[in-house]
Amino acid sequence: MCGIIGVLGNNEVAPILVEALKRLEYRGYDSAGIATVNAGTLDRRRAVGKLVNLSDLLVHDPLAGKAGIGHTRWATHGAPSVGNAHPHKAGPVAVVHNGIIENFRDLRAELAENGVGFETETDTETVALLTHHHMSQGDTPVEAARKTVARLDGAFALAFLFDGQDNLMVAARKGSPLAVGYGAGEMYIGSDAIALSPLTDRISYLEEGDIAVITRDSVEITDANGTIANREVRTIQIDATRIDKGGHKHFMAKEIAEQPGVIGQALQHYIGTGSDITLPGKGMDFSQIDRITMVACGTAFYACLTAKYWFEQIARLPVEVDVASEFRYREPPIPDRTLALFVSQSGETADTLAALRYCDGKASSIASVINVPESSIARESDLALPIYAGVEVGVASTKAFTCQLTVLFLLVLKAARDRGTLDDAGLAAHLDALRALPGVINVALGKNDAMRAAARKLSTARDVLFLGRGQMYPLALEGALKLKEISYIHAEAYASGELKHGPIALVDEEVPVIVMAPRDALFDKTVSNMQEVMARKGKVILISDAEGLGEASEGVWTSIEMPKVADALTPILYAIPAQLLAYHTAVAKGTDVDQPRNLAKSVTVE
Ligand code: M6R
């Protein structure tokens, strides 16, 4: 969950490291730090909290040098504090680390027996101390780093910098991604391609167990067996200029507003505008598949839950959906003719990646729906389907969710065609509806003022309930997740039919209940449940289309009108009010919308 950057450059490196850390801040923002080697001397600066605190510190207490490493932290071991901030330094070595060293307690005990003392609560300090220990026994920096890495259990990416060595970095990868960037007489390492994108477009990804010894004009990579390895140098395309707020107050607001454009982009990519349609999933034959296992975390998990309704209803294909952290340890049997399908914005979520690896060799095929084509999940899938959402910076996932749903829906259509459950006319109707979707979403975005007004009311609530039925149930779950993660208001979602089996006991005049109910085949059922809430003085915010509001809005606290869309696509459209309600509530409460407390964008530890 932390971000790592390393630069062997030809210019002062501190500002370059800080700029790169800005691009990595989505991985964590509990503290940040850099270390450089200047005239042979290793030194560091660290600050707790957001990166701006480190920038301020560097203004008053600059750090010179053309070689450096940097880190932005999401705390795992030890509270966010300057002492626990990276880089960790022991004698002549500084280390930055992403991941968890699982055997650090054993290593600490061993070092303590040798009289080594500790200054922090982190697992990372052990890495620095062990490397220092080996160097004090006569090992060169590279030998010491190698010996240390060989002792480490867990999932990690590491970068080492050494006193007296301004033309040397060592990088190691086991379980957490790390890329090496190639410049003109400069070399870089970074947690991801986004961090490196303004510095170079030529990168290679380290593989599991790799150690890279890097100088300004060379890189030597050895694999897990210590054998020299060649890692392909790829030219990546990341438009770094797009990583700004584009005039919006928050990245989240920008990313919500971008949805018509990016969904249009995804559709353009997969189905184009002409009549010659290619659905995603080339090479996959769903008539040879008996079931799908879908696995993901958080918002991506709710995208999977939504797709389950579609796969089962439109393609008549049974789907099981699981959260990755449960799936990976439950060791579920994977019957023959099972497609394992993973959904992840980052493509680096540790639990989802572990679940994918569990399925490797068991499922007939492994597919993924990802936003980062260079990610580990994409690279380890038989088929990776990009969602074309563009870089998503806000911790709360918005445009990635609707793009995931769009691509999953296209995959459902492909499955339905392969399995003969959708005829030409049915396919054409779905495609027409999809092509109209960006325009319909634009209309929904135009309801911003109504959402802001409703959010003002929500912002004083302590608890909020979301209700939905059928394919609107996963969306209710997503709405509750969005609200709690950025406004810190306790929110829960229930399938509306479940309410009277317990949760209705929570309802009173203090509890707003948000009902997601397009005027579809299940509308009357949902409205009955809504009436039960109102009979108990619950304050209902009803989100429906004109027809639905015309029939059922009497007596509700607030109503929000959505445009009409094809029934199957309502979960995509109704994501807009779910996102905007959460956004405006958070703004009204004054929380940190883009970087809510305790969270990180990319969850690369389990
Ligand atoms: O990168 P991923 O899609 O694998 O991330 C999964 C979740 O961590 C993510 O969706 C998280 O729940 C978001 N903060 C939700 O807004």
XYZ file of C-alpha atoms and ligand atoms in Angstrom:
622
model
C 0.000 0.000 0.000
C 3.019 2.241 0.220
C 4.659 3.978 -2.737
C 8.334 3.666 -3.629
C 10.461 5.812 -5.920
C 14.186 5.737 -6.574
C 16.286 7.932 -8.872
C 19.918 7.867 -9.960
C 19.852 11.179 -11.793
C 21.948 13.975 -13.202
C 20.087 16.782 -11.432
C 19.131 17.559 -7.865
C 16.892 14.650 -6.983
C 14.789 15.856 -4.013
C 12.208 17.780 -6.113
C 11.990 14.864 -8.552
C 11.356 12.433 -5.710
C 8.675 14.667 -4.200
C 6.907 15.032 -7.568
C 6.952 11.251 -8.007
C 5.621 10.780 -4.474
C 2.716 13.068 -5.366
C 1.774 10.577 -8.055
C 2.141 7.738 -5.555
C 0.239 9.372 -2.719
C -2.838 7.376 -3.700
C -1.029 4.388 -2.149
C -0.895 5.929 1.305
C -0.591 9.253 3.035
C 0.261 8.545 6.666
C 3.810 9.883 6.247
C 6.421 10.495 3.569
C 10.187 10.666 3.384
C 13.219 10.767 1.134
C 16.893 9.874 1.472
C 19.711 11.059 -0.791
C 23.431 10.540 -1.161
C 25.226 13.882 -1.413
C 29.012 14.025 -1.764
C 29.043 10.449 -0.529
C 26.892 11.109 2.529
C 23.537 9.443 3.088
C 20.918 11.618 4.753
C 17.132 11.675 4.994
C 14.089 13.857 5.707
C 10.748 12.507 6.919
C 7.419 14.057 7.861
C 4.207 12.653 9.247
C 0.898 13.217 7.401
C 0.376 14.342 3.842
C 3.196 14.882 1.380
C 2.824 18.640 1.679
C 4.392 18.361 5.150
C 7.499 16.773 3.647
C 7.625 19.472 0.947
C 7.422 22.165 3.642
C 10.165 20.476 5.628
C 12.424 20.371 2.574
C 11.984 24.115 2.038
C 13.386 24.793 5.510
C 15.785 21.887 5.621
C 16.736 20.973 2.043
C 18.420 17.754 0.999
C 20.975 17.889 -1.796
C 22.158 14.998 -3.944
C 21.563 13.411 -7.323
C 20.779 9.915 -6.059
C 17.795 9.256 -3.843
C 14.893 7.094 -2.752
C 11.462 8.170 -1.510
C 8.416 6.682 0.135
C 4.807 7.445 0.926
C 3.409 5.298 3.726
C 0.193 3.536 4.629
C 0.923 2.346 8.152
C 0.896 -1.391 8.799
C 3.361 -1.898 11.679
C 3.610 1.086 13.969
C 1.540 4.258 14.159
C 1.990 7.079 11.655
C 4.891 9.032 13.182
C 8.161 10.558 12.020
C 10.072 7.755 13.730
C 8.128 5.073 11.859
C 8.291 6.921 8.533
C 10.500 5.587 5.734
C 13.290 5.661 4.620
C 14.591 3.601 7.520
C 18.273 4.027 8.120
C 20.785 1.845 9.916
C 24.428 2.887 9.686
C 25.319 3.170 5.999
C 22.053 1.920 4.523
C 18.624 3.446 3.905
C 15.611 1.343 2.917
C 12.107 2.023 1.614
C 9.575 -0.772 1.639
C 6.086 -1.635 0.440
C 4.455 -4.748 1.892
C 4.887 -6.743 5.069
C 7.914 -8.650 6.359
C 6.141 -11.497 8.091
C 9.154 -12.890 9.964
C 10.399 -9.543 11.254
C 9.877 -10.535 14.892
C 12.202 -13.543 14.502
C 14.766 -11.389 12.716
C 14.495 -8.722 15.414
C 15.092 -11.313 18.094
C 18.129 -12.581 16.225
C 19.527 -9.071 15.797
C 18.813 -8.269 19.439
C 20.924 -11.279 20.433
C 23.773 -9.623 18.523
C 23.289 -6.474 20.556
C 21.397 -4.540 17.882
C 18.900 -1.985 19.252
C 15.666 -0.742 17.608
C 14.261 2.731 17.278
C 10.928 2.081 15.555
C 7.900 -0.210 15.681
C 8.155 -1.098 12.001
C 8.984 -4.326 10.223
C 11.057 -2.321 7.721
C 13.676 -1.179 10.208
C 14.665 -4.844 10.541
C 15.627 -4.870 6.848
C 17.904 -1.852 7.291
C 19.444 -3.269 10.462
C 20.056 -6.698 8.943
C 21.722 -5.153 5.898
C 23.877 -2.979 8.155
C 24.739 -6.079 10.174
C 25.937 -7.908 7.050
C 27.952 -4.879 5.913
C 29.609 -4.658 9.312
C 30.681 -8.298 8.791
C 32.553 -7.222 5.638
C 29.906 -7.714 2.943
C 29.662 -5.210 0.097
C 26.379 -3.268 -0.086
C 25.095 -5.531 -2.859
C 26.080 -8.737 -1.050
C 24.531 -7.438 2.166
C 21.275 -6.540 0.435
C 21.139 -9.957 -1.250
C 21.766 -11.808 2.004
C 19.097 -9.736 3.725
C 16.453 -10.263 1.052
C 17.108 -14.010 1.185
C 16.086 -13.985 4.843
C 12.779 -12.182 4.372
C 9.351 -13.849 4.381
C 6.205 -12.056 3.264
C 5.275 -9.822 0.377
C 7.487 -6.862 -0.298
C 9.117 -4.435 -2.683
C 12.315 -2.856 -1.405
C 14.793 -0.204 -2.489
C 18.196 0.284 -0.854
C 20.553 3.279 -0.968
C 24.021 3.314 0.586
C 26.368 5.803 2.207
C 29.366 6.543 -0.006
C 27.577 5.160 -3.099
C 25.984 7.828 -5.231
C 25.779 5.551 -8.275
C 24.061 2.495 -6.782
C 20.550 1.406 -5.893
C 19.408 -2.122 -5.133
C 15.770 -3.096 -5.664
C 14.003 -6.327 -4.769
C 10.542 -7.661 -5.479
C 8.608 -10.457 -3.858
C 4.838 -10.134 -3.903
C 4.631 -6.348 -4.381
C 5.129 -4.768 -7.796
C 8.227 -2.803 -8.681
C 9.274 -1.330 -12.024
C 12.704 -0.279 -13.283
C 12.719 2.819 -15.519
C 15.343 3.550 -18.158
C 16.338 7.167 -18.871
C 19.184 8.883 -20.725
C 22.107 8.384 -18.360
C 19.610 8.112 -15.514
C 17.818 5.146 -13.950
C 14.697 4.917 -11.858
C 12.663 2.504 -9.805
C 9.011 2.947 -8.910
C 6.039 1.122 -7.478
C 4.156 1.673 -10.703
C 4.354 3.125 -14.167
C 2.383 6.232 -13.110
C 5.175 7.252 -10.732
C 7.728 6.939 -13.509
C 5.643 8.270 -16.379
C 7.029 11.842 -16.639
C 10.595 10.540 -16.171
C 10.577 7.799 -18.776
C 8.232 5.712 -20.860
C 10.639 2.750 -20.960
C 10.187 0.381 -18.086
C 10.554 -3.249 -17.169
C 8.706 -4.987 -14.368
C 10.640 -7.034 -11.882
C 9.284 -10.540 -11.424
C 8.792 -12.511 -8.240
C 12.121 -13.011 -6.469
C 14.048 -10.600 -8.705
C 16.841 -8.419 -7.354
C 18.070 -5.505 -9.479
C 21.454 -3.853 -9.012
C 21.194 -0.469 -10.661
C 23.708 2.203 -11.661
C 23.178 5.204 -13.949
C 24.181 3.223 -17.022
C 23.433 -0.372 -16.123
C 20.976 -2.709 -14.519
C 21.678 -6.288 -13.605
C 18.650 -8.345 -12.672
C 18.914 -11.751 -11.070
C 15.941 -14.054 -10.598
C 14.874 -16.000 -7.514
C 17.610 -18.598 -8.232
C 20.312 -15.954 -8.523
C 20.559 -16.412 -12.298
C 20.956 -13.345 -14.514
C 17.540 -12.571 -15.993
C 16.380 -10.454 -18.903
C 13.195 -8.557 -18.263
C 11.497 -7.109 -21.290
C 11.764 -3.327 -21.614
C 8.326 -2.046 -22.632
C 7.288 1.331 -23.888
C 4.309 2.383 -21.823
C 1.714 4.977 -22.607
C 0.492 6.885 -19.606
C -0.675 10.400 -20.148
C 0.740 12.048 -17.040
C -0.773 15.373 -18.010
C -4.222 13.963 -17.291
C -3.459 13.472 -13.620
C -4.876 16.803 -12.468
C -8.208 18.028 -11.128
C -9.187 19.696 -14.385
C -10.798 22.674 -12.623
C -12.795 20.551 -10.170
C -12.469 20.937 -6.421
C -11.647 17.268 -5.960
C -10.398 14.392 -8.099
C -13.559 12.532 -7.125
C -15.753 15.278 -8.604
C -13.699 15.232 -11.786
C -13.856 11.462 -12.024
C -17.632 11.418 -11.504
C -18.011 14.016 -14.255
C -15.773 12.051 -16.612
C -18.069 9.031 -16.705
C -19.982 9.749 -19.917
C -16.640 10.251 -21.683
C -14.826 7.214 -20.354
C -17.802 4.883 -20.750
C -18.082 6.157 -24.329
C -14.376 5.414 -24.740
C -14.788 1.848 -23.468
C -17.739 1.286 -25.799
C -15.843 2.776 -28.711
C -12.959 0.457 -28.015
C -15.025 -2.712 -27.719
C -17.944 -2.265 -30.090
C -17.050 0.744 -32.214
C -19.746 2.707 -33.953
C -20.378 0.589 -37.050
C -22.392 -2.558 -37.500
C -19.371 -4.873 -37.451
C -19.504 -5.751 -33.782
C -16.777 -7.602 -31.885
C -17.691 -8.293 -28.299
C -14.890 -8.599 -25.729
C -13.664 -12.068 -24.894
C -12.101 -13.014 -28.208
C -10.835 -16.561 -27.987
C -13.237 -17.390 -25.165
C -16.130 -19.721 -25.873
C -18.779 -19.462 -23.185
C -20.605 -22.464 -24.606
C -17.693 -24.486 -23.182
C -18.126 -22.923 -19.724
C -20.593 -24.239 -17.119
C -20.066 -21.640 -14.419
C -18.150 -18.520 -13.513
C -16.378 -17.732 -10.259
C -15.969 -13.988 -9.828
C -13.620 -12.604 -7.190
C -12.783 -9.028 -6.179
C -12.670 -6.573 -3.263
C -14.637 -3.467 -2.305
C -16.321 -1.621 -5.126
C -15.012 -4.122 -7.682
C -16.757 -6.849 -5.656
C -20.049 -4.970 -6.024
C -19.441 -4.767 -9.776
C -19.128 -8.573 -9.715
C -22.342 -8.945 -7.698
C -24.158 -6.838 -10.298
C -22.714 -8.881 -13.153
C -23.972 -12.056 -11.482
C -27.557 -10.862 -12.089
C -26.717 -10.156 -15.733
C -24.825 -13.395 -16.431
C -27.554 -15.472 -14.835
C -30.522 -13.677 -16.421
C -29.182 -12.855 -19.874
C -26.675 -15.679 -20.505
C -28.246 -18.288 -18.195
C -24.816 -18.943 -16.757
C -24.479 -19.635 -13.003
C -22.087 -17.308 -11.216
C -20.537 -17.421 -7.763
C -19.126 -14.203 -6.375
C -16.706 -13.937 -3.493
C -14.621 -11.352 -1.720
C -11.007 -12.197 -2.415
C -9.847 -12.201 1.215
C -12.340 -14.999 2.010
C -12.000 -16.897 -1.239
C -8.213 -17.241 -1.055
C -8.189 -19.055 2.294
C -11.411 -21.040 1.886
C -9.798 -23.168 -0.788
C -13.039 -23.708 -2.703
C -13.160 -26.574 -5.185
C -13.069 -25.292 -8.776
C -15.067 -27.703 -10.963
C -14.152 -28.363 -14.595
C -15.391 -25.882 -17.174
C -15.192 -22.964 -14.726
C -14.133 -19.509 -15.835
C -12.377 -17.583 -13.045
C -13.019 -13.873 -13.513
C -11.264 -11.196 -11.451
C -12.184 -7.531 -11.318
C -9.777 -4.873 -10.053
C -9.256 -1.206 -10.832
C -5.598 -1.213 -9.807
C -4.876 -4.776 -10.840
C -2.586 -4.952 -7.798
C -4.964 -5.730 -4.921
C -3.075 -8.329 -2.887
C -6.053 -10.527 -2.003
C -7.449 -10.512 -5.542
C -4.041 -11.393 -6.957
C -3.673 -14.241 -4.453
C -7.141 -15.531 -5.393
C -6.153 -15.461 -9.061
C -3.024 -17.457 -8.293
C -5.134 -19.976 -6.392
C -7.276 -20.502 -9.512
C -4.287 -20.797 -11.830
C -4.156 -24.387 -13.055
C -7.590 -25.202 -11.594
C -9.991 -23.049 -13.639
C -10.366 -23.662 -17.384
C -9.410 -20.086 -17.998
C -8.515 -16.937 -16.048
C -9.854 -13.585 -17.180
C -9.703 -10.185 -15.584
C -11.372 -6.821 -15.933
C -8.789 -4.198 -14.970
C -8.027 -0.523 -15.380
C -4.229 -0.786 -15.417
C -3.146 -2.956 -18.349
C 0.407 -3.263 -17.003
C -0.770 -4.521 -13.608
C 0.073 -7.884 -12.039
C -3.513 -9.170 -12.324
C -3.618 -8.259 -16.024
C -0.253 -9.852 -16.699
C -1.163 -13.076 -14.914
C -4.536 -13.523 -16.672
C -5.140 -15.546 -19.834
C -7.318 -12.682 -21.001
C -7.227 -9.156 -19.548
C -9.993 -6.743 -20.511
C -9.133 -3.085 -19.875
C -11.969 -0.786 -18.815
C -10.458 2.418 -20.301
C -11.450 4.563 -17.315
C -8.137 6.440 -17.335
C -6.176 7.111 -14.167
C -8.461 7.130 -11.118
C -6.927 9.152 -8.286
C -9.776 9.574 -5.773
C -9.634 6.808 -3.183
C -13.375 6.335 -3.605
C -13.800 4.447 -6.844
C -16.347 6.030 -9.199
C -15.602 5.981 -12.923
C -13.780 2.663 -12.578
C -16.985 1.125 -11.166
C -19.216 2.219 -14.040
C -16.577 1.270 -16.610
C -16.201 -2.147 -14.954
C -19.964 -2.590 -15.210
C -19.933 -1.524 -18.851
C -17.218 -4.006 -19.815
C -18.808 -6.768 -17.739
C -22.123 -6.134 -19.470
C -20.426 -6.512 -22.857
C -18.896 -9.764 -21.667
C -22.357 -10.938 -20.614
C -23.593 -10.214 -24.140
C -20.704 -12.239 -25.554
C -21.577 -15.112 -23.177
C -25.250 -14.911 -24.163
C -24.364 -15.039 -27.860
C -22.019 -18.010 -27.388
C -24.670 -19.849 -25.406
C -27.512 -19.009 -27.763
C -29.595 -17.173 -25.175
C -29.634 -13.864 -27.055
C -30.817 -13.448 -30.628
C -29.769 -10.759 -33.106
C -32.626 -8.452 -32.194
C -31.929 -8.818 -28.477
C -28.252 -8.058 -29.009
C -29.042 -5.021 -31.152
C -31.418 -3.678 -28.493
C -28.787 -4.031 -25.756
C -26.134 -2.366 -27.914
C -28.448 0.529 -28.751
C -29.150 1.024 -25.064
C -25.432 0.938 -24.285
C -24.646 3.500 -26.965
C -27.267 5.815 -25.486
C -25.864 5.373 -21.984
C -23.254 8.196 -21.963
C -25.967 10.673 -22.940
C -28.337 9.387 -20.259
C -25.572 9.607 -17.647
C -25.032 13.213 -18.671
C -28.666 13.924 -17.877
C -28.228 12.261 -14.469
C -25.144 14.396 -13.791
C -27.327 17.420 -14.492
C -29.285 16.577 -11.305
C -26.291 17.691 -9.252
C -28.185 20.425 -7.395
C -30.890 18.030 -6.252
C -28.210 15.646 -4.984
C -26.393 18.452 -3.171
C -29.633 19.487 -1.459
C -30.384 15.899 -0.400
C -26.792 15.472 0.778
C -27.085 18.508 3.039
C -29.907 16.693 4.817
C -27.898 13.470 4.980
C -24.830 15.155 6.415
C -26.322 15.424 9.913
C -27.356 11.761 10.067
C -25.532 9.251 12.231
C -26.751 6.186 10.367
C -28.056 5.802 6.828
C -29.665 2.753 5.231
C -29.678 1.926 1.524
C -32.282 -0.393 0.004
C -32.405 -2.049 -3.387
C -33.936 -5.152 -4.895
C -32.616 -7.400 -7.651
C -29.743 -5.822 -9.538
C -30.215 -2.629 -7.498
C -29.176 -4.478 -4.336
C -25.439 -4.531 -5.218
C -25.772 -0.863 -6.087
C -27.292 -0.171 -2.659
C -24.201 -1.871 -1.184
C -21.962 0.315 -3.330
C -23.904 3.456 -2.291
C -23.409 2.593 1.387
C -19.688 1.933 0.860
C -19.231 5.262 -0.938
C -21.031 7.173 1.811
C -19.154 5.598 4.705
C -15.693 5.770 3.192
C -15.706 9.483 2.427
C -18.262 11.009 4.834
C -17.562 8.664 7.786
C -21.314 8.278 8.312
C -22.296 4.755 9.253
C -24.193 3.310 6.298
C -25.541 -0.172 5.594
C -27.333 -1.630 2.625
C -29.962 -4.332 2.541
C -31.851 -6.193 -0.108
C -35.213 -4.527 0.434
C -36.930 -7.880 0.961
C -34.558 -8.627 3.835
C -35.520 -5.549 5.804
C -38.308 -7.104 7.797
C -36.065 -9.991 8.813
C -34.225 -7.788 11.285
C -32.789 -4.507 10.006
C -36.151 -2.692 10.142
C -35.588 -2.528 13.905
C -33.012 0.186 13.132
C -35.564 2.458 11.483
C -36.852 5.538 13.293
C -37.323 9.237 12.542
C -33.548 9.793 12.798
C -32.568 7.336 10.069
C -32.567 8.372 6.403
C -33.301 5.420 4.111
C -32.177 5.741 0.504
C -34.284 3.630 -1.828
C -32.895 2.872 -5.297
C -35.943 1.901 -7.313
C -36.245 2.402 -11.067
C -39.730 1.693 -12.398
C -38.946 -1.902 -13.382
C -40.558 -5.291 -12.818
C -39.580 -5.271 -9.113
C -40.665 -1.692 -8.443
C -43.931 -2.510 -6.674
C -42.174 -4.927 -4.335
C -39.541 -2.339 -3.415
C -42.189 0.325 -2.899
C -44.015 -1.965 -0.457
C -40.820 -2.236 1.564
C -40.415 1.534 1.364
C -43.951 1.974 2.744
C -43.015 -0.265 5.668
C -40.113 2.081 6.396
C -42.298 5.194 6.165
C -44.906 3.603 8.443
C -42.132 3.521 11.057
C -41.235 7.193 10.498
C -38.110 6.413 8.455
C -37.101 9.347 6.235
C -37.049 8.042 2.692
C -34.967 9.455 -0.153
C -36.496 7.819 -3.204
C -34.386 7.658 -6.346
C -36.454 6.629 -9.347
C -37.511 7.737 -12.824
C -40.445 10.048 -13.582
C -42.882 7.154 -13.804
C -41.728 5.653 -10.503
C -41.827 9.003 -8.694
C -45.265 9.701 -10.151
C -46.550 6.473 -8.621
C -44.778 6.381 -5.284
C -43.228 9.642 -4.128
C -46.082 10.738 -1.894
C -44.919 11.074 1.693
C -41.199 10.616 0.987
C -38.654 12.939 2.608
C -36.923 13.729 -0.699
C -37.077 12.355 -4.203
C -34.471 12.446 -6.950
C -35.498 11.888 -10.534
C -33.334 9.823 -12.857
C -33.796 9.652 -16.620
C -35.223 6.480 -18.111
C -32.768 3.842 -19.293
C -33.076 0.220 -20.409
C -33.853 -1.907 -17.345
C -30.627 -3.929 -17.551
C -28.489 -0.779 -17.383
C -30.077 0.838 -14.323
C -27.194 -0.219 -12.004
C -24.795 1.823 -14.152
C -27.035 4.881 -14.280
C -28.024 4.817 -10.598
C -24.343 4.717 -9.626
C -24.361 8.463 -10.389
C -26.732 9.484 -7.563
C -24.999 7.024 -5.224
C -21.667 8.731 -5.948
C -22.941 12.309 -5.906
C -24.874 11.860 -2.658
C -21.725 10.535 -0.990
C -19.586 13.263 -2.531
C -21.795 16.189 -1.492
C -22.340 14.733 1.973
C -18.575 14.503 2.459
C -18.110 18.066 1.188
C -20.853 19.284 3.547
C -19.097 17.539 6.418
C -15.712 18.920 5.397
C -13.948 15.566 5.238
C -10.927 14.827 3.077
C -12.821 13.617 0.007
C -9.947 12.369 -2.137
C -7.863 10.934 0.663
C -10.243 9.813 3.403
C -8.771 8.811 6.732
C -7.246 5.366 7.220
C -7.593 4.381 3.567
C -5.338 3.995 0.539
C -6.255 3.694 -3.095
C -4.371 0.524 -3.794
C -4.484 -2.237 -1.191
C -1.314 -4.187 -1.850
C -1.115 -5.836 1.556
C -3.593 -8.403 2.829
O -8.008 -1.796 -7.198
P -9.173 -2.648 -6.828
O -10.360 -2.456 -7.696
O -8.806 -4.111 -6.723
O -9.572 -2.171 -5.373
C -10.584 -2.814 -4.661
C -11.008 -1.995 -3.475
O -9.914 -1.764 -2.632
C -11.620 -0.647 -3.869
O -12.691 -0.814 -4.730
C -12.081 0.106 -2.618
O -13.137 -0.573 -2.009
C -12.486 1.537 -2.974
N -11.938 2.442 -1.994
C -13.948 1.754 -2.995
O -14.293 3.059 -3.300
